[in-house]
Amino acid sequence: DPAGGAFEAEFKASFCAIDPYMARCFAEATFYCDIREDLARVPCPALIVQCTRDRIAPRHVGSWMQARMPDSTLVEIDAAG
């Protein structure tokens, strides 16, 4: 995937260019946050947008979330991200 290689290079360059403290805060919020138990309590309609070729969250993640969120809609986009 030629575009994927360019995306990865751009992502790495932009991530490495940010302040190390901010990068750490982002990483902690992203990787230590677990709100799976809260999904069933989302009080409003939710739109879940899932890329079909997501490099971090496989397609089954969107379906899993939709099954646990009572008033949610899952839309898959034919894209990499």
PDB file of C-alpha atoms in Angstrom:
ATOM      1  CA  ASP A   1       0.000   0.000   0.000  1.00  0.00           C
ATOM      2  CA  PRO A   2       2.036   2.990  -1.236  1.00  0.00           C
ATOM      3  CA  ALA A   3      -0.179   5.537   0.497  1.00  0.00           C
ATOM      4  CA  GLY A   4       0.101   3.586   3.762  1.00  0.00           C
ATOM      5  CA  GLY A   5       3.873   3.922   3.785  1.00  0.00           C
ATOM      6  CA  ALA A   6       3.623   7.662   3.280  1.00  0.00           C
ATOM      7  CA  PHE A   7       1.010   7.914   6.019  1.00  0.00           C
ATOM      8  CA  GLU A   8       3.176   5.973   8.452  1.00  0.00           C
ATOM      9  CA  ALA A   9       6.203   8.149   7.699  1.00  0.00           C
ATOM     10  CA  GLU A  10       4.164  11.337   8.125  1.00  0.00           C
ATOM     11  CA  PHE A  11       2.581  10.080  11.355  1.00  0.00           C
ATOM     12  CA  LYS A  12       5.955   9.098  12.789  1.00  0.00           C
ATOM     13  CA  ALA A  13       7.515  12.434  11.833  1.00  0.00           C
ATOM     14  CA  SER A  14       4.663  14.469  13.303  1.00  0.00           C
ATOM     15  CA  PHE A  15       4.498  12.368  16.468  1.00  0.00           C
ATOM     16  CA  CYS A  16       8.244  12.587  17.016  1.00  0.00           C
ATOM     17  CA  ALA A  17       8.169  16.353  16.477  1.00  0.00           C
ATOM     18  CA  ILE A  18       5.814  17.059  19.381  1.00  0.00           C
ATOM     19  CA  ASP A  19       6.886  17.912  22.896  1.00  0.00           C
ATOM     20  CA  PRO A  20       7.898  14.713  24.777  1.00  0.00           C
ATOM     21  CA  TYR A  21       5.699  15.625  27.752  1.00  0.00           C
ATOM     22  CA  MET A  22       2.663  16.050  25.488  1.00  0.00           C
ATOM     23  CA  ALA A  23       3.484  12.799  23.699  1.00  0.00           C
ATOM     24  CA  ARG A  24       3.570  11.004  27.049  1.00  0.00           C
ATOM     25  CA  CYS A  25       0.220  12.519  28.100  1.00  0.00           C
ATOM     26  CA  PHE A  26      -1.323  11.452  24.801  1.00  0.00           C
ATOM     27  CA  ALA A  27       0.072   7.931  25.094  1.00  0.00           C
ATOM     28  CA  GLU A  28      -1.135   7.531  28.679  1.00  0.00           C
ATOM     29  CA  ALA A  29      -4.627   8.758  27.826  1.00  0.00           C
ATOM     30  CA  THR A  30      -4.766   6.490  24.785  1.00  0.00           C
ATOM     31  CA  PHE A  31      -3.277   3.302  26.158  1.00  0.00           C
ATOM     32  CA  TYR A  32      -4.250   3.366  29.842  1.00  0.00           C
ATOM     33  CA  CYS A  33      -7.841   4.517  29.415  1.00  0.00           C
ATOM     34  CA  ASP A  34     -10.381   1.685  29.467  1.00  0.00           C
ATOM     35  CA  ILE A  35     -14.004   2.781  29.171  1.00  0.00           C
ATOM     36  CA  ARG A  36     -15.471  -0.455  27.821  1.00  0.00           C
ATOM     37  CA  GLU A  37     -17.791  -0.816  30.814  1.00  0.00           C
ATOM     38  CA  ASP A  38     -19.173   2.681  30.175  1.00  0.00           C
ATOM     39  CA  LEU A  39     -20.341   2.051  26.605  1.00  0.00           C
ATOM     40  CA  ALA A  40     -23.716   0.668  27.674  1.00  0.00           C
ATOM     41  CA  ARG A  41     -24.386   3.891  29.607  1.00  0.00           C
ATOM     42  CA  VAL A  42     -23.894   6.371  26.754  1.00  0.00           C
ATOM     43  CA  PRO A  43     -27.054   8.499  27.117  1.00  0.00           C
ATOM     44  CA  CYS A  44     -27.380   9.740  23.536  1.00  0.00           C
ATOM     45  CA  PRO A  45     -27.260   8.437  19.967  1.00  0.00           C
ATOM     46  CA  ALA A  46     -23.713   7.758  18.802  1.00  0.00           C
ATOM     47  CA  LEU A  47     -22.129   7.433  15.389  1.00  0.00           C
ATOM     48  CA  ILE A  48     -19.204   5.008  15.252  1.00  0.00           C
ATOM     49  CA  VAL A  49     -17.002   5.585  12.196  1.00  0.00           C
ATOM     50  CA  GLN A  50     -14.650   2.724  11.369  1.00  0.00           C
ATOM     51  CA  CYS A  51     -12.056   2.648   8.585  1.00  0.00           C
ATOM     52  CA  THR A  52     -12.039  -0.682   6.775  1.00  0.00           C
ATOM     53  CA  ARG A  53      -8.234  -0.710   6.762  1.00  0.00           C
ATOM     54  CA  ASP A  54      -7.456   0.882  10.121  1.00  0.00           C
ATOM     55  CA  ARG A  55      -3.917   0.117  11.266  1.00  0.00           C
ATOM     56  CA  ILE A  56      -4.743   0.341  14.981  1.00  0.00           C
ATOM     57  CA  ALA A  57      -8.365  -0.763  15.431  1.00  0.00           C
ATOM     58  CA  PRO A  58      -9.391  -3.842  13.409  1.00  0.00           C
ATOM     59  CA  ARG A  59     -12.866  -3.869  11.835  1.00  0.00           C
ATOM     60  CA  HIS A  60     -14.345  -6.061  14.565  1.00  0.00           C
ATOM     61  CA  VAL A  61     -13.729  -3.287  17.121  1.00  0.00           C
ATOM     62  CA  GLY A  62     -16.445  -1.092  15.591  1.00  0.00           C
ATOM     63  CA  SER A  63     -18.923  -3.986  15.593  1.00  0.00           C
ATOM     64  CA  TRP A  64     -18.012  -4.811  19.186  1.00  0.00           C
ATOM     65  CA  MET A  65     -18.645  -1.216  20.252  1.00  0.00           C
ATOM     66  CA  GLN A  66     -21.953  -1.034  18.394  1.00  0.00           C
ATOM     67  CA  ALA A  67     -23.173  -4.223  20.078  1.00  0.00           C
ATOM     68  CA  ARG A  68     -22.561  -2.608  23.476  1.00  0.00           C
ATOM     69  CA  MET A  69     -23.953   0.872  22.764  1.00  0.00           C
ATOM     70  CA  PRO A  70     -27.759   0.762  22.742  1.00  0.00           C
ATOM     71  CA  ASP A  71     -28.409   3.704  20.406  1.00  0.00           C
ATOM     72  CA  SER A  72     -25.446   3.569  18.074  1.00  0.00           C
ATOM     73  CA  THR A  73     -24.918   3.385  14.346  1.00  0.00           C
ATOM     74  CA  LEU A  74     -21.797   1.909  12.783  1.00  0.00           C
ATOM     75  CA  VAL A  75     -20.577   3.318   9.474  1.00  0.00           C
ATOM     76  CA  GLU A  76     -17.578   1.773   7.753  1.00  0.00           C
ATOM     77  CA  ILE A  77     -15.526   3.948   5.441  1.00  0.00           C
ATOM     78  CA  ASP A  78     -13.426   2.377   2.710  1.00  0.00           C
ATOM     79  CA  ALA A  79     -10.229   4.005   3.902  1.00  0.00           C
ATOM     80  CA  ALA A  80      -6.983   3.407   5.758  1.00  0.00           C
ATOM     81  CA  GLY A  81      -6.246   5.282   8.912  1.00  0.00           C
TER      82      GLY A  81
END
